[in-house]
Every structure is written in structure tokens, then in C-alpha cells.
Coordinates of C-alpha atoms and ligand atoms in Angstrom, one line a residue:
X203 CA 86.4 -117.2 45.8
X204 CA 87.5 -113.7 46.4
X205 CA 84.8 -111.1 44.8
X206 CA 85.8 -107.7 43.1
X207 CA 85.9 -104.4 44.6
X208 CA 86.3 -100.6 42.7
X209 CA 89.1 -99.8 45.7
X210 CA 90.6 -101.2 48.6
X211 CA 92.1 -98.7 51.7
X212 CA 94.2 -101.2 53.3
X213 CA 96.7 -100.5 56.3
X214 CA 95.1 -97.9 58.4
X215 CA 93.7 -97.2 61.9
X216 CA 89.8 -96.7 60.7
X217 CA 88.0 -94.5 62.9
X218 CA 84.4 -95.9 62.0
X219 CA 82.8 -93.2 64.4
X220 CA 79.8 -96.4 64.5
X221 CA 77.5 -96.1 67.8
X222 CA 80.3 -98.1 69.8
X223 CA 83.0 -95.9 68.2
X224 CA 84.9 -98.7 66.7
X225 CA 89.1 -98.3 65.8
X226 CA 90.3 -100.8 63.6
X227 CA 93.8 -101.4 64.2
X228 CA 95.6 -102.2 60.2
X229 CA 92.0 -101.5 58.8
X230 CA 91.0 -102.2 55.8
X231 CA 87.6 -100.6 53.3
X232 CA 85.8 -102.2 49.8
X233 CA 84.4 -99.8 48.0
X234 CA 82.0 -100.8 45.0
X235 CA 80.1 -97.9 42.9
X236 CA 81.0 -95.4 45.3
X237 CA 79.6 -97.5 48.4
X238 CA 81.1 -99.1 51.5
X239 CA 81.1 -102.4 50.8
X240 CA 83.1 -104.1 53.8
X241 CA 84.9 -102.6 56.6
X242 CA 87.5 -105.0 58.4
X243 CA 90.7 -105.8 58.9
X244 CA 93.2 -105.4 56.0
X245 CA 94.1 -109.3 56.2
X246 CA 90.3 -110.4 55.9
X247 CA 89.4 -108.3 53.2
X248 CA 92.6 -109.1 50.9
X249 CA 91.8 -112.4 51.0
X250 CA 87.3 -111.4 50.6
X251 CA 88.4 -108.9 47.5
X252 CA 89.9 -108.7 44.1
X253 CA 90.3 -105.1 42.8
X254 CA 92.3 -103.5 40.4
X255 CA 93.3 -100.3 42.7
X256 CA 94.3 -100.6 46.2
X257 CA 95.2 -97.5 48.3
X258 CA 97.7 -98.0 50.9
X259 CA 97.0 -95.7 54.0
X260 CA 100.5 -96.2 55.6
X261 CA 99.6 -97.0 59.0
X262 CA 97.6 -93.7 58.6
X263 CA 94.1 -92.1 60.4
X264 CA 91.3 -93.1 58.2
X265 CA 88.3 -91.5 59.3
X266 CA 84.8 -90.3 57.9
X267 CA 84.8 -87.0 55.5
X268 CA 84.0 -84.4 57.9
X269 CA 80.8 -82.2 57.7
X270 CA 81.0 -78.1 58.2
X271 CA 77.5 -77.7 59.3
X272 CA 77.2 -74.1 58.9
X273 CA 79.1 -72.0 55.8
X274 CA 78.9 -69.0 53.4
X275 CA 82.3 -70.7 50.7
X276 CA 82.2 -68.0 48.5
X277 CA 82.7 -65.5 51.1
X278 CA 86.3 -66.6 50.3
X279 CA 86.8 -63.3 48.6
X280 CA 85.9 -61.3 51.5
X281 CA 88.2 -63.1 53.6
X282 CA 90.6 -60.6 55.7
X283 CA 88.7 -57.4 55.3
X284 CA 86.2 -57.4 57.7
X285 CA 88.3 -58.3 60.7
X286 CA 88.1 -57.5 64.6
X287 CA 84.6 -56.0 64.3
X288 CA 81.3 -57.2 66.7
X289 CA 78.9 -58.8 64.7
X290 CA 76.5 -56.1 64.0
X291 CA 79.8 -54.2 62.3
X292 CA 80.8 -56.9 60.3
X293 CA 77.5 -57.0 58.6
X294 CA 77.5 -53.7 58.1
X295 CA 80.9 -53.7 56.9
X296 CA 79.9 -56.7 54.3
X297 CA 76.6 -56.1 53.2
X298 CA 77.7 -53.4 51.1
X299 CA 80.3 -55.2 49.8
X300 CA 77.8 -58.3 48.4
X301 CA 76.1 -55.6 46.7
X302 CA 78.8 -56.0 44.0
X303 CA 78.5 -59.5 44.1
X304 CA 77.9 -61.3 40.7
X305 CA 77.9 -65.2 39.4
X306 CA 81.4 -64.5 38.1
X307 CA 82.4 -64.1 41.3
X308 CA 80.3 -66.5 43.5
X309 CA 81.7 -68.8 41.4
X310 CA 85.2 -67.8 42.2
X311 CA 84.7 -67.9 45.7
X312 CA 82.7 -70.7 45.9
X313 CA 85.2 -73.3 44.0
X314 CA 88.2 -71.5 46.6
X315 CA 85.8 -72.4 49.5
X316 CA 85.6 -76.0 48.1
X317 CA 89.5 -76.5 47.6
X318 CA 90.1 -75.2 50.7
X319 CA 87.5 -77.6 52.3
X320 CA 88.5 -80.7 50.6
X321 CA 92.0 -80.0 51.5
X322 CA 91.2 -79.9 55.0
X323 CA 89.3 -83.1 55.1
X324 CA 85.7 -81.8 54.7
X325 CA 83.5 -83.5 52.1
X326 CA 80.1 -82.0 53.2
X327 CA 78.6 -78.5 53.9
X328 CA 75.5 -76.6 55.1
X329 CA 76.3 -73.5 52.7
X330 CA 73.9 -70.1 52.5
X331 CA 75.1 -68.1 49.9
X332 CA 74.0 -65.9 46.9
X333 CA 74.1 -67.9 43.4
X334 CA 73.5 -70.9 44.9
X335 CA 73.2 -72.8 41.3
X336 CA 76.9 -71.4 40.6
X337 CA 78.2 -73.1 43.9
X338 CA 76.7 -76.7 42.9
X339 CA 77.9 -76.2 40.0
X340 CA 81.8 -76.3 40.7
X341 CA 81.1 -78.6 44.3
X342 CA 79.3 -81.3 41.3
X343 CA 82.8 -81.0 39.4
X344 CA 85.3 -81.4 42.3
X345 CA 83.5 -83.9 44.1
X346 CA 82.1 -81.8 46.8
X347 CA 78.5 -82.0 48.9
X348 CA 77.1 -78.8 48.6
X349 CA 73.5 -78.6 50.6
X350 CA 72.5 -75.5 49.4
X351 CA 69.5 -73.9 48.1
X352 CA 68.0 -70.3 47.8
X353 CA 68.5 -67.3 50.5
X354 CA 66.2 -64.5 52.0
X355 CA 68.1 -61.9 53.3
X356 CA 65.2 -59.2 53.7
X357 CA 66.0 -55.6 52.9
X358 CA 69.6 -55.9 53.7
X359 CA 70.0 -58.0 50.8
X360 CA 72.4 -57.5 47.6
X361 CA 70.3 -55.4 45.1
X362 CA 69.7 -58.5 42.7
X363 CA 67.5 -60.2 45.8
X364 CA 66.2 -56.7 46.8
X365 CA 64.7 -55.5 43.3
X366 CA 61.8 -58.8 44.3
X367 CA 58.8 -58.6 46.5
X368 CA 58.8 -60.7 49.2
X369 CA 56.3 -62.7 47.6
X370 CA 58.3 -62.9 43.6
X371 CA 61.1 -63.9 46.0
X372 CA 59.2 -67.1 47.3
X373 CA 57.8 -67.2 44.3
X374 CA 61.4 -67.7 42.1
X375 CA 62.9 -70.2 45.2
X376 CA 60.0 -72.1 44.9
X377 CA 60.7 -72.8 41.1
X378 CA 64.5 -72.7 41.6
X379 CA 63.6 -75.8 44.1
X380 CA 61.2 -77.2 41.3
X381 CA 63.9 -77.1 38.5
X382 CA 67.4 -78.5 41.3
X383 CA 65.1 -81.2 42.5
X384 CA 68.0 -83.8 42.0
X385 CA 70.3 -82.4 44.6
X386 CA 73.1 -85.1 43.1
X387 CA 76.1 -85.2 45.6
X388 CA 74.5 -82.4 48.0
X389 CA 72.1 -85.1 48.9
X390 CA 69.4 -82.5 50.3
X391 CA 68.6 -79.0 49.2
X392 CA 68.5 -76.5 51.7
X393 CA 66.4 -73.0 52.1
X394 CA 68.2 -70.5 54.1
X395 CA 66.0 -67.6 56.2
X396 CA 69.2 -65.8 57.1
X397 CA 67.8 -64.5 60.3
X398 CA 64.8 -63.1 63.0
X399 CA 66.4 -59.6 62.4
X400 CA 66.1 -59.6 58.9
X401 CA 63.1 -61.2 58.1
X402 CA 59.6 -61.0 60.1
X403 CA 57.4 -64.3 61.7
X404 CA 55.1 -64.6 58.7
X405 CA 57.9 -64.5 56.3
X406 CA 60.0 -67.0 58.3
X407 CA 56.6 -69.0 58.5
X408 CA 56.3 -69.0 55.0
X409 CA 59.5 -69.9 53.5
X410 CA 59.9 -73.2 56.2
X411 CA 56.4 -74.3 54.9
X412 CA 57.8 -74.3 51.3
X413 CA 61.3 -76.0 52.3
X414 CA 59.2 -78.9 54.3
X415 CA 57.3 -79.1 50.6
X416 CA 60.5 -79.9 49.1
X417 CA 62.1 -81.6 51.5
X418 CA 64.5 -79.4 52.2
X419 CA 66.6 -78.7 55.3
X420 CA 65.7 -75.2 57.2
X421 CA 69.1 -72.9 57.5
X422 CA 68.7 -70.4 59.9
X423 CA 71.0 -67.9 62.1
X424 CA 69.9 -67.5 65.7
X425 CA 70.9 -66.5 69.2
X426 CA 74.4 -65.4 67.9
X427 CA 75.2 -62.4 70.4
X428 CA 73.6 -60.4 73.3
X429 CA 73.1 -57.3 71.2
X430 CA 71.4 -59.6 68.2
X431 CA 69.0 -61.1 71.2
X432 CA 67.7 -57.5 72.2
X433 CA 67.2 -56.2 69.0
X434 CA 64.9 -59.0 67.9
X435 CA 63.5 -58.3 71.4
X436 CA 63.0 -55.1 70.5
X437 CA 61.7 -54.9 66.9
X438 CA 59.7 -58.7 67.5
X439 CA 58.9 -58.6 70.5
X440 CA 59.8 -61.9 71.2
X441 CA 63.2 -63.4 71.0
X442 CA 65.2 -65.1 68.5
X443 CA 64.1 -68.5 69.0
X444 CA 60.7 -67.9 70.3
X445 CA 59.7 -66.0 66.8
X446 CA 61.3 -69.4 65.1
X447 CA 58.7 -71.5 67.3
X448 CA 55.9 -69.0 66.5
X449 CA 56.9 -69.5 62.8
X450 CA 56.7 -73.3 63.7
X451 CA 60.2 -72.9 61.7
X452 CA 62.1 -75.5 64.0
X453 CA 61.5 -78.7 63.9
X454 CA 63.8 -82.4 62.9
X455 CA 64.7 -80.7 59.4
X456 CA 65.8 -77.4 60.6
X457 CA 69.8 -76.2 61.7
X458 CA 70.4 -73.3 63.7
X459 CA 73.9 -71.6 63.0
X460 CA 75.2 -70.5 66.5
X461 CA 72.7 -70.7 69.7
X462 CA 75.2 -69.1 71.5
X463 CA 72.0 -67.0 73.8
X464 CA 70.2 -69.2 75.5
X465 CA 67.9 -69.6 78.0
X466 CA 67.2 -73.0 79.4
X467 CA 63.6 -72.7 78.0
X468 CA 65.0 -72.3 75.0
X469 CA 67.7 -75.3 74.9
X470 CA 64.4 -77.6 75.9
X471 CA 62.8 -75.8 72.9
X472 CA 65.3 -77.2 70.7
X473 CA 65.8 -80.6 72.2
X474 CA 61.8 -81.2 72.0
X475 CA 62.1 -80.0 68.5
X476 CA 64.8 -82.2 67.7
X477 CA 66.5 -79.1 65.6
X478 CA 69.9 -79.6 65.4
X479 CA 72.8 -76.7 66.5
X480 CA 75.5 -75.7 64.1
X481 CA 78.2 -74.6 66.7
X482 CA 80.9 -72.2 65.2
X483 CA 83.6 -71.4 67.9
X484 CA 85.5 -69.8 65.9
X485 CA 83.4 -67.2 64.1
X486 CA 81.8 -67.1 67.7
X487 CA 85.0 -65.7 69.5
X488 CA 86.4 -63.6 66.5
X489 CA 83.2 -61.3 66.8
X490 CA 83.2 -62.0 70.4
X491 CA 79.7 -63.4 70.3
X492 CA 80.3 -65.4 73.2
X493 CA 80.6 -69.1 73.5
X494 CA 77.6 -71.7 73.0
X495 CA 76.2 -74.2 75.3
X496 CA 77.3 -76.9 73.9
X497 CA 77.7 -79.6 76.4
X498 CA 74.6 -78.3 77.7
X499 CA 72.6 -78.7 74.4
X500 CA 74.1 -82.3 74.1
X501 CA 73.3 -83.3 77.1
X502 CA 69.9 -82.9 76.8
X503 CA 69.6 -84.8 73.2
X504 CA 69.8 -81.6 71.2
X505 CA 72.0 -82.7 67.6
X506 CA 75.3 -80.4 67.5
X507 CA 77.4 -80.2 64.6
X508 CA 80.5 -78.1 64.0
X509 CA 80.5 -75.1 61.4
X510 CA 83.3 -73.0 60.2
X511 CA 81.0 -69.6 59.6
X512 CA 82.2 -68.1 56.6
X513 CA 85.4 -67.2 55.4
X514 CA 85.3 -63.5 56.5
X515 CA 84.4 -64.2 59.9
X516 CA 86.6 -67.0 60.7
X517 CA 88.8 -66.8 58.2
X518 CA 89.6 -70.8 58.1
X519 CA 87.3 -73.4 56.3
X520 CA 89.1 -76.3 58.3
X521 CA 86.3 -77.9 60.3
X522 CA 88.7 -80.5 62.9
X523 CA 90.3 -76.5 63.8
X524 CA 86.9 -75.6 64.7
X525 CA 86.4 -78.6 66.8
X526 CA 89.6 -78.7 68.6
X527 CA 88.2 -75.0 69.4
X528 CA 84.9 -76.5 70.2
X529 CA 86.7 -78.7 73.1
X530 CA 88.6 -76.4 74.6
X531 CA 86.0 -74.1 75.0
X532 CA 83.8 -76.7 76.7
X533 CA 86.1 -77.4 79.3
X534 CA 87.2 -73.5 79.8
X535 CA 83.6 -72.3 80.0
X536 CA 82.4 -75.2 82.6
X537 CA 85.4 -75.5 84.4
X538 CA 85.9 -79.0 83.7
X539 CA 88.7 -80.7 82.0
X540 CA 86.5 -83.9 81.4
X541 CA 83.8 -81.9 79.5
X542 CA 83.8 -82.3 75.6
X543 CA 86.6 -85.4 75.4
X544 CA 88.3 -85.9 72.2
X545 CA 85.7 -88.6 70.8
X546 CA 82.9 -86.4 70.8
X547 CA 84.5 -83.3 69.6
X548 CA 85.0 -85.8 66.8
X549 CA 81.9 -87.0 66.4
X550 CA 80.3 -83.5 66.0
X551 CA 82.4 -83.0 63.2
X552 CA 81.4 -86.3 61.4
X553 CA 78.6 -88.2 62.3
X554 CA 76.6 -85.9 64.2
X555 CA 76.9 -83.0 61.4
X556 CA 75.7 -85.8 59.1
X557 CA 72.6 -86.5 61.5
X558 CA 72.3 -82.4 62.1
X559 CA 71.8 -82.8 58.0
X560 CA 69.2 -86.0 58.3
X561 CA 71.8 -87.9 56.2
X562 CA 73.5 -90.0 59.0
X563 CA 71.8 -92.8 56.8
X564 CA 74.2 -91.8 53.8
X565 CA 77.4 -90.2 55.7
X566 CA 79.4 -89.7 58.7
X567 CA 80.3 -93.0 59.9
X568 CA 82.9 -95.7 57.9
X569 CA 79.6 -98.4 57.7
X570 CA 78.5 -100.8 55.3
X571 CA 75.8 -99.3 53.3
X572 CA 76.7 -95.8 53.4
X573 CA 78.7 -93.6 51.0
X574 CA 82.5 -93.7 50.6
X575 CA 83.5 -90.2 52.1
X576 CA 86.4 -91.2 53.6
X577 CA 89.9 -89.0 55.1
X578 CA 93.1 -90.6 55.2
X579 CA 95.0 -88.5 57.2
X580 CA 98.9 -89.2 57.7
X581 CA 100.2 -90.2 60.9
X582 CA 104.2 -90.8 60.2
X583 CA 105.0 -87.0 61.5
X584 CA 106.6 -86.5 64.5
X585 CA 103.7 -84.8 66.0
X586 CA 101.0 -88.4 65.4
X587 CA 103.4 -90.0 67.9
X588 CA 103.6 -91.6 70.0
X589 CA 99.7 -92.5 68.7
X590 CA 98.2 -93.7 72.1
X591 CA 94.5 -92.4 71.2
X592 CA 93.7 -91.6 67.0
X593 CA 91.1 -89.3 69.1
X594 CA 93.2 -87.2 70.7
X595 CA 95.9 -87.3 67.8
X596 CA 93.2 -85.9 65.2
X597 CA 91.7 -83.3 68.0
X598 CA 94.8 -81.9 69.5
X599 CA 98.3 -82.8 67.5
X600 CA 97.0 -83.2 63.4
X601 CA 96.0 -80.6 60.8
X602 CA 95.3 -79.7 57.6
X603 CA 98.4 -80.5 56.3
X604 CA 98.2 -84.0 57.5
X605 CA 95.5 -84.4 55.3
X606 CA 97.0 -86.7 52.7
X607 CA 94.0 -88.6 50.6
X608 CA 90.2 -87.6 50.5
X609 CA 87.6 -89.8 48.6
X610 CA 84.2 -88.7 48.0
X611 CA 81.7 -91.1 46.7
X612 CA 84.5 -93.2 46.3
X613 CA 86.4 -90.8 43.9
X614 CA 89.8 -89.9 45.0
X615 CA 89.5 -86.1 45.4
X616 CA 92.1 -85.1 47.0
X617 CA 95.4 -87.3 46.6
X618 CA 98.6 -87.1 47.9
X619 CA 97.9 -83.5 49.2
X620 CA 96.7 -82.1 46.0
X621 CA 92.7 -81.6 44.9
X622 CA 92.2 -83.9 41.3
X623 CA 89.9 -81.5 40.0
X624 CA 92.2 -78.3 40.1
X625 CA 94.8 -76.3 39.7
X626 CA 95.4 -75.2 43.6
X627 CA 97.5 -72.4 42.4
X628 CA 95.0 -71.0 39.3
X629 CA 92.2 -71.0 41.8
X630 CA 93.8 -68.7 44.1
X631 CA 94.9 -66.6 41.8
X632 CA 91.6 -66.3 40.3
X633 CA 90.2 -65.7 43.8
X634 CA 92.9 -62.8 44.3
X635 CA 91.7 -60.9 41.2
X636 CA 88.3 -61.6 41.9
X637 CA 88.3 -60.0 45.5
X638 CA 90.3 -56.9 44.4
X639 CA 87.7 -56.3 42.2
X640 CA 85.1 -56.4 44.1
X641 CA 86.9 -54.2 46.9
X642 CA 87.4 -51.7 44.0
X643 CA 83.8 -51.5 43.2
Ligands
ZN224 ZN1 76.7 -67.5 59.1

């Protein structure tokens, strides 16, 4: 007696991305009150289910919905104006700019950054932005996972962050975490130190003891270039990571955007911490920051997921770009075509973003028990085939536009190309007026 389902995706080659990185060839998932139910073979679970809407994948790439482990969305509006600049010159360039910021236009940004994301496959993000609460807002209508939660920029803040004391600031995030204890779809909250240059040891110290309170994950930037690395040197005296060990800031729930500078001291650092490394090749090149250690940093245990950077630095929110990057990189930097293969490039842009996130319980694999964030990506182009290895097809030949359906929590959210929950066309326009506003002043 066959029992009922909410959804059946029949007919494709499911990537599970499980621990033995299982394909099923004409796979087949049940999905009941936004769960995986039963992964299989399309034949066994027609004949297990009954369901009153079936989604036919067309012989497509099913795989999880992908994780951008390191993000600012709403820097959407900035995107294009703070272009082929080091690092220290694009902050200089933008921090200005975010002066002018206001929930109006977070807002704007922040649902563009989302669009763009789910359109490209990603159903989860690490995000550190002003306005958080505006953000979770438009990810909880679209169908989005937004782990966000207050920033602490320092002095370099936007004035509405600056006019607080160090101590009201704690002081409001610490409520702010009080009153969004239900995280809903984000899952997590997060509490993002932006950085060693910005913010001193205590200070670092003080806001990862109140993000362990709440559970929360730790955001930071760290190692990103040479010239970041000797300024903390200089005004710290200490480096980068060894004032985030002195703040006993790193630990299992903390994610470092970048790592590019590293000593191997410091790679162990991390690995015996079990802090996980948000790479971002692309932002990483762009400011010509260098490239990260990343088959170094796996290798010795170290969780690596991939992140896009924001909007102005890398100008794409498309996180299977970043990993293709990611890959290439590996093997240019080592000297080694078998370095970073196509699996793992994939896998640091599913599952081991979702364990970088302590949600690999939840996301990032196609598994019984976990939620249904799922990509159906199609593969009836001329540049899927001949489809010898869905790795290699999804790494090096498919892209955003191959994207086709995208189901979060089991609710179709992207379908047949187009996001449910918005007018595609409206929300760039909106985003257009926004950002010449802004650059206005
Ligand atoms: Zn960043």
C-alpha cells in the first residue's frame, strides 16, 4: 500500500553528496512537510508514494541547495563601483558610501542579493550586513536561509552603529538576539566581529562570549591580505589569528571569511579549533589578496566552505562560479592537476558549507531526515554532454543559467528559471534607483 508524499522529484541523476558520495542514476526524492522522506530510484518510490505533485527533473542534475558561506547581499547596490582597488581601497572607497545606508535600502539590496542567489542555486548564506532584521525579513518571504545576526564594525562603522558605545552596542545585539531567538529558515543566528583591524582583543573577546550564550555562529574576517596581516601586527601586536585565539574567539562555532595569510602554526590553530574557513577566490583575486591554502587547510581536517564575498568585491553571488574558481586555483597554486578534483570542489559548496554552519544535521546532503533544499539543474544543453561525471559537468561546463528548479524546505522557489516570490524585473529596478541614490548622497 503505497503511502502519500507532499512532492515527488522523479527522473534525475541525484547527487546525494552522502559520506560515500552516492549518484543515483533516474533518481527519485519524497518529500513530506518540507522533509526528505526517501531517496531512491524513481521506479521504487512510484510504486512506495502517492502524491498529488510530482516534479519531473528531465534526466536533469539534482543536487543539494548550495551554501555561500561568507556574504554581505545587500551590498548589491554597491556592486560595480568599487572595482580594481587593493583591499585596504575598497574599504575606504565603501565605508563612506554605507554611511548613507538606510533600512529602505538594505532592504533593496538584500531581497536583489537573495534573487540573485536563489537563481543561482544557493539556498543558504553566512551574511554580515547592516539591518540585519530587514534582510530576514525578505530571505523569510522568498524562501531563503539567511544566518545573520548583528555587526561590529568599530569606528569605521556607518554613523547609525557609530553614535553607540561599545558597550550600548553589545548591549542592543544582545537584546536584538533576545527578541530573533527563532531564527525560522536561517536555522542559526550569527554575530559578526567584522575584523582584528577594526575591533581590539577585549572587544572581540566579548562579543564571541555573547554569541556562544545564544548559540550563535562567530562571523569573522581574517588573514585576507599581506598588508591587512602587518597592520594588525602593527597596531595588535600580534597577528590576525593569534589575537582571535587570545580572544578565545575560534573555536567549532566560529567561520573565518578568507585565511588567505597563513602560517602553518596558524592552519594547526584552526584545525585544533575545529573553526571552519570561508574561502572566497573570487573576492580573493579581484583585490589581489592572494590565494588561500585551501588544500592545505583540508588536508589537515580544517572545515572549508566556499563564499562569494559581497557583491562589490566579487561582483557575482553565484557560489558553483566561486568553486569552479576554488579548483582551479588549487591546482595552479600547487602545481598539481590532481589537487582539488571536481567532487570536493563540490562538496565545499554543499555539504561542507552546511557543516562550516553546524547544520550538516539539517542541510547539504540529499538524506533522509534532513531538509528539502534541493537544485535541479538542467542537463539537455549541449554543453551537459556527453555527461560522463555530473561532478565535472556541474564544476566545469554548467551555470547559472542551467539552474531550472530550486526548492527550499520543500517549497518550489525558484521554478522553471523564475523566483515564485518575485517580480525578477521590479527588483532590479528597485535596486537601480536605490543605488543611484545612494551614490548621489
Ligand atoms: Zn567580507
Amino acid at each position: 500500500m503505497p503511502s502519500p508524499c507532499d512532492l515527488l522529484v522523479v527522473h534525475g541523476r541525484v547527487v546525494v553528496m552522502d559520506e560515500a558520495r552516492t549518484i543515483i542514476e533516474d533518481g527519485a526524492i519524497a518529500v513530506s512537510s518540507g522533509e526528505i522522506v526517501a531517496v531512491d530510484t524513481s521506479g521504487e518510490l512510484e510504486a512506495r508514494f502517492v502524491t498529488g505533485r510530482t516534479l519531473d527533473a528531465e534526466s536533469g542534475i539534482v543536487i543539494p541547495g548550495m551554501v555561500n558561506l561568507h556574504t554581505h547581499l545587500a551590498m548589491t547596490v554597491f556592486r560595480g563601483v568599487a572595482d580594481d582597488l587593493h583591499l585596504e581601497g575598497f574599504l575606504a572607497a565603501l565605508w563612506p558610501l554605507e554611511q548613507r545606508l538606510s533600512a529602505q535600502s538594505v532592504r533593496a539590496g538584500a531581497t536583489a542579493g537573495i534573487v540573485e542567489s536563489l537563481l543561482s542555486g544557493v539556498t543558504t548564506a553566512l551574511d554580515m550586513y547592516f539591518y540585519p532584521e530587514e534582510a530576514i525579513h525578505v530571505a523569510e518571504r522568498l524562501g531563503f536561509r539567511l544566518v545573520t545576526g548583528p555587526v561590529f564594525v568599530g569606528a569605521n562603522g556607518a554613523a547609525f552603529t557609530r553614535s553607540h558605545s561599545f558597550e550600548e552596542e553589545l548591549a542592543r545585539a544582545s537584546s536584538w538576539l533576545d527578541s530573533h531567538a527563532d531564527a525560522g529558515l536561517g536555522l542559526r543566528r550569527s554575530v559578526g566581529p567584522h575584523s582584528t583591524y577594526v575591533l581590539h582583543e577585549d572587544q572581540i573577546a566579548a562579543i564571541s562570549e555573547l554569541a556562544r550564550d545564544h548559540g550563535a555562529v562567530v562571523h569573522v574576517h581574517a588573514a585576507e591580505s599581506a598588508a591587512e596581516v602587518e597592520l594588525v601586527l602593527r597596531e595588535r601586536g600580534a597577528r590576525p589569528l593569534e589575537v582571535l585565539e587570545s580572544a578565545s574567539a575560534l573555536g567549532a562555532d566560529t567561520v573565518v571569511a578568507h585565511a588567505v595569510v597563513l602560517e602553518q602554526r596558524e592552519q594547526e590553530m584552526l584545525a585544533a579549533r575545529g573553526t571552519a574557513v570561508a574561502h572566497c577566490p573570487t573576492s580573493n583575486l579581484k583585490l589581489a589578496s592572494g590565494i588561500a591554502p585551501v588544500s592545505e587547510l583540508r588536508a589537515r581536517g580544517v572545515p572549508v566552505g566556499i563564499g562569494t564575498d559581497g557583491p562589490a568585491s566579487s561582483n557575482d553571488l553565484g557560489v558553483l562560479p566561486a568553486a569552479r574558481l576554488a579548483a582551479l586555483l588549487q591546482k595552479h597554486r600547487l602545481g598539481d592537476a590532481q589537487a582539488m578534483p571536481a567532487r570536493d570542489a563540490i562538496a565545499m559548496a554543499t555539504i561542507e558549507g552546511a557543516r562550516s554552519l553546524g547544520l550538516d544535521h539539517l542541510l547539504g546532503s540529499i538524506e533522509v531526515g534532513k531538509r528539502a533544499d534541493i537544485v535541479i539543474m538542467s542537463a539537455s544543453g549541449v554543453s551537459a554532454a556527453p555527461l560522463h561525471s555530473p561532478y565535472s559537468s556541474l564544476l566545469y561546463s554548467l551555470g547559472k543559467s542551467d539552474v531550472r528548479h530550486v526548492l527550499v524546505d520543500g517549497r518550489l522557489v525558484v521554478e522553471d528559471g523564475a523566483v515564485t516570490g518575485a517580480d525578477e524585473t521590479e527588483v532590479a529596478r528597485e535596486l537601480s534607483v536605490t543605488a543611484r541614490q545612494l551614490l548621489k548622497g
